[in-house]
Amino acid sequence: MMFRLCVSFAVFCVLCCKISVLSYPQGAPVRTESCINLQPIHMDPLTNQQVPNQQGTTRPYRILVSQQQYQTCTSNQQCGLQPLQVSIQGQGGLFRGFIVQARTPNGGSRSWGQFIPLQTGDSKVIQCQNGLTLTHTANNDKNIVRFAWIPEPGMREQVQFVATVVQNLRTIYPGVYSAQLRPVGVPVMPTTKLAPPTTMSSATREPPTTTVFNNAPFKTAGIISFVTSVIAILL
């Protein structure tokens, strides 16, 4: 009797290990289901068939951003000066995995900008066919994941973060959205020809038009230094 119990327990442990491996504990794979549809892929070790994802009825998770705007930029170095701090948090519930992208609110599938993990061992960046994407590196229980995001050079689109959060092997929560981020500091394009001088008096002359940029520093100076170092290495 004791021998049968030991054998049953050993089989159970093997199956659990197989499930853990086949459910991509080190992050979402670079496949259409994950990159475009933001859907995790979990396989049944007995049938080798994909386990259908069951969506939760409520969303005990949220995405918070440090501010609801981003500074436009023209180079990678300039873009890294004012990163946004973002976090995926559980509201009373833990989660084991996630995949998140920055997309336009009109429903486009392209992922915009660059992601920089801020917690060692919790997340990693993968190159999907539709843009850079952030996903988990381990399927341990988590309550919060923090990362930084910077726009692309020349980017002018309004975006928001959209994620699918994996609670366990069979329960997922897709469609977790952040607030929308709008671009600020869009420069006025110079004209190719200068208008001839006029004879208007100083009393009637209109003041020149200026472009105002939001150059407020990011709250966390350490993040700016870290991001700048990463971009310098890439360059």
PDB file of C-alpha atoms in Angstrom:
ATOM      1  CA  MET A   1       0.000   0.000   0.000  1.00  0.00           C
ATOM      2  CA  MET A   2       2.775   2.409   0.931  1.00  0.00           C
ATOM      3  CA  PHE A   3       4.630   1.541  -2.278  1.00  0.00           C
ATOM      4  CA  ARG A   4       1.572   2.398  -4.390  1.00  0.00           C
ATOM      5  CA  LEU A   5       1.208   5.720  -2.628  1.00  0.00           C
ATOM      6  CA  CYS A   6       4.841   6.560  -3.303  1.00  0.00           C
ATOM      7  CA  VAL A   7       4.503   5.646  -6.968  1.00  0.00           C
ATOM      8  CA  SER A   8       1.316   7.716  -7.310  1.00  0.00           C
ATOM      9  CA  PHE A   9       2.980  10.691  -5.682  1.00  0.00           C
ATOM     10  CA  ALA A  10       6.001  10.377  -7.979  1.00  0.00           C
ATOM     11  CA  VAL A  11       3.760  10.289 -11.070  1.00  0.00           C
ATOM     12  CA  PHE A  12       1.899  13.350  -9.782  1.00  0.00           C
ATOM     13  CA  CYS A  13       5.183  15.248  -9.346  1.00  0.00           C
ATOM     14  CA  VAL A  14       6.326  14.322 -12.864  1.00  0.00           C
ATOM     15  CA  LEU A  15       3.049  15.541 -14.360  1.00  0.00           C
ATOM     16  CA  CYS A  16       3.288  18.787 -12.426  1.00  0.00           C
ATOM     17  CA  CYS A  17       6.802  19.338 -13.736  1.00  0.00           C
ATOM     18  CA  LYS A  18       5.634  18.688 -17.296  1.00  0.00           C
ATOM     19  CA  ILE A  19       2.774  21.110 -16.910  1.00  0.00           C
ATOM     20  CA  SER A  20       5.142  23.726 -15.534  1.00  0.00           C
ATOM     21  CA  VAL A  21       7.516  23.329 -18.474  1.00  0.00           C
ATOM     22  CA  LEU A  22       4.841  23.224 -21.163  1.00  0.00           C
ATOM     23  CA  SER A  23       3.096  26.304 -19.821  1.00  0.00           C
ATOM     24  CA  TYR A  24       6.132  28.504 -20.661  1.00  0.00           C
ATOM     25  CA  PRO A  25       7.227  29.421 -17.118  1.00  0.00           C
ATOM     26  CA  GLN A  26       9.992  31.593 -18.564  1.00  0.00           C
ATOM     27  CA  GLY A  27       7.664  33.871 -20.494  1.00  0.00           C
ATOM     28  CA  ALA A  28       5.436  33.977 -23.531  1.00  0.00           C
ATOM     29  CA  PRO A  29       6.866  32.506 -26.754  1.00  0.00           C
ATOM     30  CA  VAL A  30       7.340  34.613 -29.871  1.00  0.00           C
ATOM     31  CA  ARG A  31       4.258  33.300 -31.679  1.00  0.00           C
ATOM     32  CA  THR A  32       1.186  34.889 -33.224  1.00  0.00           C
ATOM     33  CA  GLU A  33      -1.085  33.750 -30.388  1.00  0.00           C
ATOM     34  CA  SER A  34       1.090  35.506 -27.841  1.00  0.00           C
ATOM     35  CA  CYS A  35       2.358  38.515 -29.785  1.00  0.00           C
ATOM     36  CA  ILE A  36      -0.762  39.540 -31.699  1.00  0.00           C
ATOM     37  CA  ASN A  37      -3.619  38.085 -29.643  1.00  0.00           C
ATOM     38  CA  LEU A  38      -1.838  38.353 -26.258  1.00  0.00           C
ATOM     39  CA  GLN A  39      -2.985  34.843 -25.389  1.00  0.00           C
ATOM     40  CA  PRO A  40      -0.842  32.389 -23.375  1.00  0.00           C
ATOM     41  CA  ILE A  41      -0.249  28.876 -24.712  1.00  0.00           C
ATOM     42  CA  HIS A  42      -0.629  26.016 -22.228  1.00  0.00           C
ATOM     43  CA  MET A  43      -0.284  22.365 -23.282  1.00  0.00           C
ATOM     44  CA  ASP A  44      -1.802  19.272 -21.649  1.00  0.00           C
ATOM     45  CA  PRO A  45       1.109  16.837 -21.005  1.00  0.00           C
ATOM     46  CA  LEU A  46      -1.156  13.783 -21.396  1.00  0.00           C
ATOM     47  CA  THR A  47      -2.824  14.638 -24.707  1.00  0.00           C
ATOM     48  CA  ASN A  48      -0.215  17.114 -25.997  1.00  0.00           C
ATOM     49  CA  GLN A  49      -3.135  19.384 -26.872  1.00  0.00           C
ATOM     50  CA  GLN A  50      -3.464  23.048 -26.077  1.00  0.00           C
ATOM     51  CA  VAL A  51      -5.439  23.756 -22.923  1.00  0.00           C
ATOM     52  CA  PRO A  52      -8.214  26.283 -23.649  1.00  0.00           C
ATOM     53  CA  ASN A  53      -7.841  29.516 -21.712  1.00  0.00           C
ATOM     54  CA  GLN A  54     -10.637  30.296 -19.277  1.00  0.00           C
ATOM     55  CA  GLN A  55     -11.232  34.002 -18.794  1.00  0.00           C
ATOM     56  CA  GLY A  56     -11.939  35.299 -15.313  1.00  0.00           C
ATOM     57  CA  THR A  57     -15.212  37.127 -14.729  1.00  0.00           C
ATOM     58  CA  THR A  58     -13.610  40.001 -12.833  1.00  0.00           C
ATOM     59  CA  ARG A  59     -10.298  41.793 -13.311  1.00  0.00           C
ATOM     60  CA  PRO A  60      -8.350  41.849 -10.023  1.00  0.00           C
ATOM     61  CA  TYR A  61      -5.382  43.453 -11.787  1.00  0.00           C
ATOM     62  CA  ARG A  62      -4.530  46.916 -13.043  1.00  0.00           C
ATOM     63  CA  ILE A  63      -1.797  48.822 -14.885  1.00  0.00           C
ATOM     64  CA  LEU A  64      -0.604  52.078 -13.315  1.00  0.00           C
ATOM     65  CA  VAL A  65       1.549  54.743 -15.028  1.00  0.00           C
ATOM     66  CA  SER A  66       3.596  57.525 -13.457  1.00  0.00           C
ATOM     67  CA  GLN A  67       2.024  60.103 -15.784  1.00  0.00           C
ATOM     68  CA  GLN A  68      -0.503  60.214 -18.620  1.00  0.00           C
ATOM     69  CA  GLN A  69       1.751  61.865 -21.203  1.00  0.00           C
ATOM     70  CA  TYR A  70       5.149  61.302 -22.757  1.00  0.00           C
ATOM     71  CA  GLN A  71       7.743  63.683 -24.164  1.00  0.00           C
ATOM     72  CA  THR A  72       8.321  63.389 -27.895  1.00  0.00           C
ATOM     73  CA  CYS A  73      11.918  62.884 -28.996  1.00  0.00           C
ATOM     74  CA  THR A  74      14.080  62.578 -32.094  1.00  0.00           C
ATOM     75  CA  SER A  75      16.882  60.212 -30.985  1.00  0.00           C
ATOM     76  CA  ASN A  76      17.310  57.188 -28.731  1.00  0.00           C
ATOM     77  CA  GLN A  77      19.451  59.214 -26.322  1.00  0.00           C
ATOM     78  CA  GLN A  78      16.854  61.974 -26.066  1.00  0.00           C
ATOM     79  CA  CYS A  79      14.013  59.470 -25.690  1.00  0.00           C
ATOM     80  CA  GLY A  80      15.736  57.872 -22.705  1.00  0.00           C
ATOM     81  CA  LEU A  81      15.904  61.102 -20.701  1.00  0.00           C
ATOM     82  CA  GLN A  82      12.293  60.965 -19.462  1.00  0.00           C
ATOM     83  CA  PRO A  83      11.129  57.346 -19.081  1.00  0.00           C
ATOM     84  CA  LEU A  84       7.702  56.507 -17.739  1.00  0.00           C
ATOM     85  CA  GLN A  85       7.429  54.179 -14.777  1.00  0.00           C
ATOM     86  CA  VAL A  86       4.751  51.500 -15.200  1.00  0.00           C
ATOM     87  CA  SER A  87       3.532  48.703 -12.937  1.00  0.00           C
ATOM     88  CA  ILE A  88       1.188  45.734 -13.202  1.00  0.00           C
ATOM     89  CA  GLN A  89      -0.435  45.178  -9.818  1.00  0.00           C
ATOM     90  CA  GLY A  90      -2.762  42.683  -8.247  1.00  0.00           C
ATOM     91  CA  GLN A  91      -5.717  44.100  -6.357  1.00  0.00           C
ATOM     92  CA  GLY A  92      -5.920  41.488  -3.658  1.00  0.00           C
ATOM     93  CA  GLY A  93      -4.830  38.663  -5.958  1.00  0.00           C
ATOM     94  CA  LEU A  94      -1.513  37.197  -7.070  1.00  0.00           C
ATOM     95  CA  PHE A  95      -0.539  36.307 -10.619  1.00  0.00           C
ATOM     96  CA  ARG A  96       2.086  34.094 -12.221  1.00  0.00           C
ATOM     97  CA  GLY A  97       2.560  35.418 -15.726  1.00  0.00           C
ATOM     98  CA  PHE A  98       1.811  38.313 -18.039  1.00  0.00           C
ATOM     99  CA  ILE A  99       2.427  39.787 -21.474  1.00  0.00           C
ATOM    100  CA  VAL A 100       2.117  43.519 -22.107  1.00  0.00           C
ATOM    101  CA  GLN A 101       2.451  45.870 -25.082  1.00  0.00           C
ATOM    102  CA  ALA A 102       1.929  49.585 -25.781  1.00  0.00           C
ATOM    103  CA  ARG A 103      -0.740  49.966 -28.477  1.00  0.00           C
ATOM    104  CA  THR A 104      -2.845  52.733 -29.976  1.00  0.00           C
ATOM    105  CA  PRO A 105      -6.398  52.957 -28.562  1.00  0.00           C
ATOM    106  CA  ASN A 106      -7.922  52.587 -32.031  1.00  0.00           C
ATOM    107  CA  GLY A 107      -7.272  48.852 -32.009  1.00  0.00           C
ATOM    108  CA  GLY A 108      -3.970  48.558 -33.866  1.00  0.00           C
ATOM    109  CA  SER A 109      -1.796  45.537 -33.105  1.00  0.00           C
ATOM    110  CA  ARG A 110       1.600  47.258 -33.332  1.00  0.00           C
ATOM    111  CA  SER A 111       3.531  47.562 -30.080  1.00  0.00           C
ATOM    112  CA  TRP A 112       5.170  50.981 -29.683  1.00  0.00           C
ATOM    113  CA  GLY A 113       8.210  52.110 -27.734  1.00  0.00           C
ATOM    114  CA  GLN A 114      10.819  50.280 -25.693  1.00  0.00           C
ATOM    115  CA  PHE A 115      10.442  48.362 -22.428  1.00  0.00           C
ATOM    116  CA  ILE A 116      13.093  48.257 -19.694  1.00  0.00           C
ATOM    117  CA  PRO A 117      12.638  45.829 -16.742  1.00  0.00           C
ATOM    118  CA  LEU A 118      13.231  47.428 -13.344  1.00  0.00           C
ATOM    119  CA  GLN A 119      13.097  44.276 -11.197  1.00  0.00           C
ATOM    120  CA  THR A 120      15.826  41.711 -11.736  1.00  0.00           C
ATOM    121  CA  GLY A 121      14.478  38.273 -12.593  1.00  0.00           C
ATOM    122  CA  ASP A 122      10.804  39.230 -12.976  1.00  0.00           C
ATOM    123  CA  SER A 123      10.475  40.244 -16.632  1.00  0.00           C
ATOM    124  CA  LYS A 124      12.243  40.305 -19.980  1.00  0.00           C
ATOM    125  CA  VAL A 125      11.835  41.952 -23.389  1.00  0.00           C
ATOM    126  CA  ILE A 126      11.074  39.823 -26.444  1.00  0.00           C
ATOM    127  CA  GLN A 127      11.081  40.888 -30.098  1.00  0.00           C
ATOM    128  CA  CYS A 128       7.672  40.115 -31.566  1.00  0.00           C
ATOM    129  CA  GLN A 129       6.745  40.576 -35.196  1.00  0.00           C
ATOM    130  CA  ASN A 130       4.582  43.546 -34.160  1.00  0.00           C
ATOM    131  CA  GLY A 131       7.114  45.250 -31.869  1.00  0.00           C
ATOM    132  CA  LEU A 132       8.912  44.975 -28.548  1.00  0.00           C
ATOM    133  CA  THR A 133       6.956  43.159 -25.817  1.00  0.00           C
ATOM    134  CA  LEU A 134       7.435  42.548 -22.099  1.00  0.00           C
ATOM    135  CA  THR A 135       6.704  39.193 -20.459  1.00  0.00           C
ATOM    136  CA  HIS A 136       7.569  37.272 -17.277  1.00  0.00           C
ATOM    137  CA  THR A 137      10.723  35.216 -16.695  1.00  0.00           C
ATOM    138  CA  ALA A 138       9.399  32.888 -13.980  1.00  0.00           C
ATOM    139  CA  ASN A 139       5.962  31.534 -13.060  1.00  0.00           C
ATOM    140  CA  ASN A 140       6.241  32.243  -9.341  1.00  0.00           C
ATOM    141  CA  ASP A 141       3.479  34.151  -7.545  1.00  0.00           C
ATOM    142  CA  LYS A 142       3.718  37.913  -7.970  1.00  0.00           C
ATOM    143  CA  ASN A 143       1.803  40.883  -6.627  1.00  0.00           C
ATOM    144  CA  ILE A 144       3.503  43.630  -8.652  1.00  0.00           C
ATOM    145  CA  VAL A 145       5.875  43.971 -11.611  1.00  0.00           C
ATOM    146  CA  ARG A 146       7.593  47.296 -12.376  1.00  0.00           C
ATOM    147  CA  PHE A 147       9.172  48.413 -15.626  1.00  0.00           C
ATOM    148  CA  ALA A 148      10.077  51.566 -17.539  1.00  0.00           C
ATOM    149  CA  TRP A 149       8.883  52.570 -20.990  1.00  0.00           C
ATOM    150  CA  ILE A 150      10.297  55.122 -23.420  1.00  0.00           C
ATOM    151  CA  PRO A 151       8.847  56.227 -26.775  1.00  0.00           C
ATOM    152  CA  GLU A 152      10.440  55.682 -30.148  1.00  0.00           C
ATOM    153  CA  PRO A 153      12.234  58.525 -31.952  1.00  0.00           C
ATOM    154  CA  GLY A 154       9.730  60.500 -33.995  1.00  0.00           C
ATOM    155  CA  MET A 155       6.743  58.848 -32.321  1.00  0.00           C
ATOM    156  CA  ARG A 156       3.560  60.979 -32.164  1.00  0.00           C
ATOM    157  CA  GLU A 157       0.878  58.375 -31.477  1.00  0.00           C
ATOM    158  CA  GLN A 158      -1.411  58.238 -28.455  1.00  0.00           C
ATOM    159  CA  VAL A 159      -0.922  54.855 -26.777  1.00  0.00           C
ATOM    160  CA  GLN A 160      -1.970  52.798 -23.786  1.00  0.00           C
ATOM    161  CA  PHE A 161      -0.609  49.640 -22.213  1.00  0.00           C
ATOM    162  CA  VAL A 162      -2.655  46.489 -22.730  1.00  0.00           C
ATOM    163  CA  ALA A 163      -1.862  43.217 -20.977  1.00  0.00           C
ATOM    164  CA  THR A 164      -3.043  39.697 -20.420  1.00  0.00           C
ATOM    165  CA  VAL A 165      -2.418  38.524 -16.870  1.00  0.00           C
ATOM    166  CA  VAL A 166      -2.128  34.807 -16.097  1.00  0.00           C
ATOM    167  CA  GLN A 167      -3.485  33.885 -12.687  1.00  0.00           C
ATOM    168  CA  ASN A 168      -2.741  30.160 -13.042  1.00  0.00           C
ATOM    169  CA  LEU A 169      -2.478  27.437 -15.679  1.00  0.00           C
ATOM    170  CA  ARG A 170      -6.121  27.692 -16.741  1.00  0.00           C
ATOM    171  CA  THR A 171      -7.338  31.148 -15.736  1.00  0.00           C
ATOM    172  CA  ILE A 172      -6.288  34.310 -17.556  1.00  0.00           C
ATOM    173  CA  TYR A 173      -7.421  37.927 -17.528  1.00  0.00           C
ATOM    174  CA  PRO A 174      -7.067  39.568 -20.969  1.00  0.00           C
ATOM    175  CA  GLY A 175      -7.825  43.180 -21.734  1.00  0.00           C
ATOM    176  CA  VAL A 176      -6.144  44.806 -18.724  1.00  0.00           C
ATOM    177  CA  TYR A 177      -5.621  48.426 -19.812  1.00  0.00           C
ATOM    178  CA  SER A 178      -3.766  51.446 -18.491  1.00  0.00           C
ATOM    179  CA  ALA A 179      -4.758  55.070 -18.865  1.00  0.00           C
ATOM    180  CA  GLN A 180      -4.052  56.554 -22.287  1.00  0.00           C
ATOM    181  CA  LEU A 181      -0.770  58.410 -22.839  1.00  0.00           C
ATOM    182  CA  ARG A 182      -0.708  61.469 -25.079  1.00  0.00           C
ATOM    183  CA  PRO A 183       2.391  63.006 -26.681  1.00  0.00           C
ATOM    184  CA  VAL A 184       3.503  66.483 -25.652  1.00  0.00           C
ATOM    185  CA  GLY A 185       6.112  68.853 -27.033  1.00  0.00           C
ATOM    186  CA  VAL A 186       5.408  68.185 -30.708  1.00  0.00           C
ATOM    187  CA  PRO A 187       7.627  70.752 -32.480  1.00  0.00           C
ATOM    188  CA  VAL A 188       6.294  73.068 -35.166  1.00  0.00           C
ATOM    189  CA  MET A 189       7.792  72.182 -38.553  1.00  0.00           C
ATOM    190  CA  PRO A 190       9.776  75.138 -39.997  1.00  0.00           C
ATOM    191  CA  THR A 191       8.637  76.601 -43.295  1.00  0.00           C
ATOM    192  CA  THR A 192      10.860  76.414 -46.366  1.00  0.00           C
ATOM    193  CA  LYS A 193      10.385  80.048 -47.351  1.00  0.00           C
ATOM    194  CA  LEU A 194      10.548  83.119 -45.204  1.00  0.00           C
ATOM    195  CA  ALA A 195       7.783  85.695 -45.547  1.00  0.00           C
ATOM    196  CA  PRO A 196       8.923  89.158 -46.649  1.00  0.00           C
ATOM    197  CA  PRO A 197       9.184  91.754 -43.883  1.00  0.00           C
ATOM    198  CA  THR A 198       6.103  93.862 -43.283  1.00  0.00           C
ATOM    199  CA  THR A 199       5.739  97.514 -42.358  1.00  0.00           C
ATOM    200  CA  MET A 200       3.509  96.868 -39.362  1.00  0.00           C
ATOM    201  CA  SER A 201       4.202  99.105 -36.426  1.00  0.00           C
ATOM    202  CA  SER A 202       5.442  97.692 -33.167  1.00  0.00           C
ATOM    203  CA  ALA A 203       2.074  98.489 -31.597  1.00  0.00           C
ATOM    204  CA  THR A 204       0.175  96.217 -33.989  1.00  0.00           C
ATOM    205  CA  ARG A 205       2.775  93.523 -34.558  1.00  0.00           C
ATOM    206  CA  GLU A 206       1.742  90.124 -33.088  1.00  0.00           C
ATOM    207  CA  PRO A 207       4.171  88.384 -30.745  1.00  0.00           C
ATOM    208  CA  PRO A 208       6.101  85.427 -32.222  1.00  0.00           C
ATOM    209  CA  THR A 209       4.671  81.939 -31.809  1.00  0.00           C
ATOM    210  CA  THR A 210       6.704  79.670 -29.590  1.00  0.00           C
ATOM    211  CA  THR A 211       6.537  75.948 -28.905  1.00  0.00           C
ATOM    212  CA  VAL A 212       6.418  75.017 -25.246  1.00  0.00           C
ATOM    213  CA  PHE A 213       8.077  71.770 -24.180  1.00  0.00           C
ATOM    214  CA  ASN A 214       7.382  69.929 -20.985  1.00  0.00           C
ATOM    215  CA  ASN A 215      10.882  69.447 -19.594  1.00  0.00           C
ATOM    216  CA  ALA A 216       9.879  68.479 -16.060  1.00  0.00           C
ATOM    217  CA  PRO A 217      12.411  65.903 -14.767  1.00  0.00           C
ATOM    218  CA  PHE A 218      11.320  62.343 -14.046  1.00  0.00           C
ATOM    219  CA  LYS A 219      10.763  61.734 -10.389  1.00  0.00           C
ATOM    220  CA  THR A 220      13.175  58.823 -10.108  1.00  0.00           C
ATOM    221  CA  ALA A 221      16.657  60.045 -11.073  1.00  0.00           C
ATOM    222  CA  GLY A 222      18.088  56.552 -10.799  1.00  0.00           C
ATOM    223  CA  ILE A 223      15.800  55.272 -13.531  1.00  0.00           C
ATOM    224  CA  ILE A 224      16.935  58.043 -15.906  1.00  0.00           C
ATOM    225  CA  SER A 225      20.575  57.158 -15.312  1.00  0.00           C
ATOM    226  CA  PHE A 226      19.850  53.465 -15.818  1.00  0.00           C
ATOM    227  CA  VAL A 227      17.939  54.012 -19.053  1.00  0.00           C
ATOM    228  CA  THR A 228      20.595  56.366 -20.435  1.00  0.00           C
ATOM    229  CA  SER A 229      23.280  53.767 -19.717  1.00  0.00           C
ATOM    230  CA  VAL A 230      21.311  51.056 -21.508  1.00  0.00           C
ATOM    231  CA  ILE A 231      20.784  53.267 -24.579  1.00  0.00           C
ATOM    232  CA  ALA A 232      24.477  54.226 -24.622  1.00  0.00           C
ATOM    233  CA  ILE A 233      25.409  50.529 -24.679  1.00  0.00           C
ATOM    234  CA  LEU A 234      22.968  49.836 -27.508  1.00  0.00           C
ATOM    235  CA  LEU A 235      24.386  52.697 -29.528  1.00  0.00           C
TER     236      LEU A 235
END
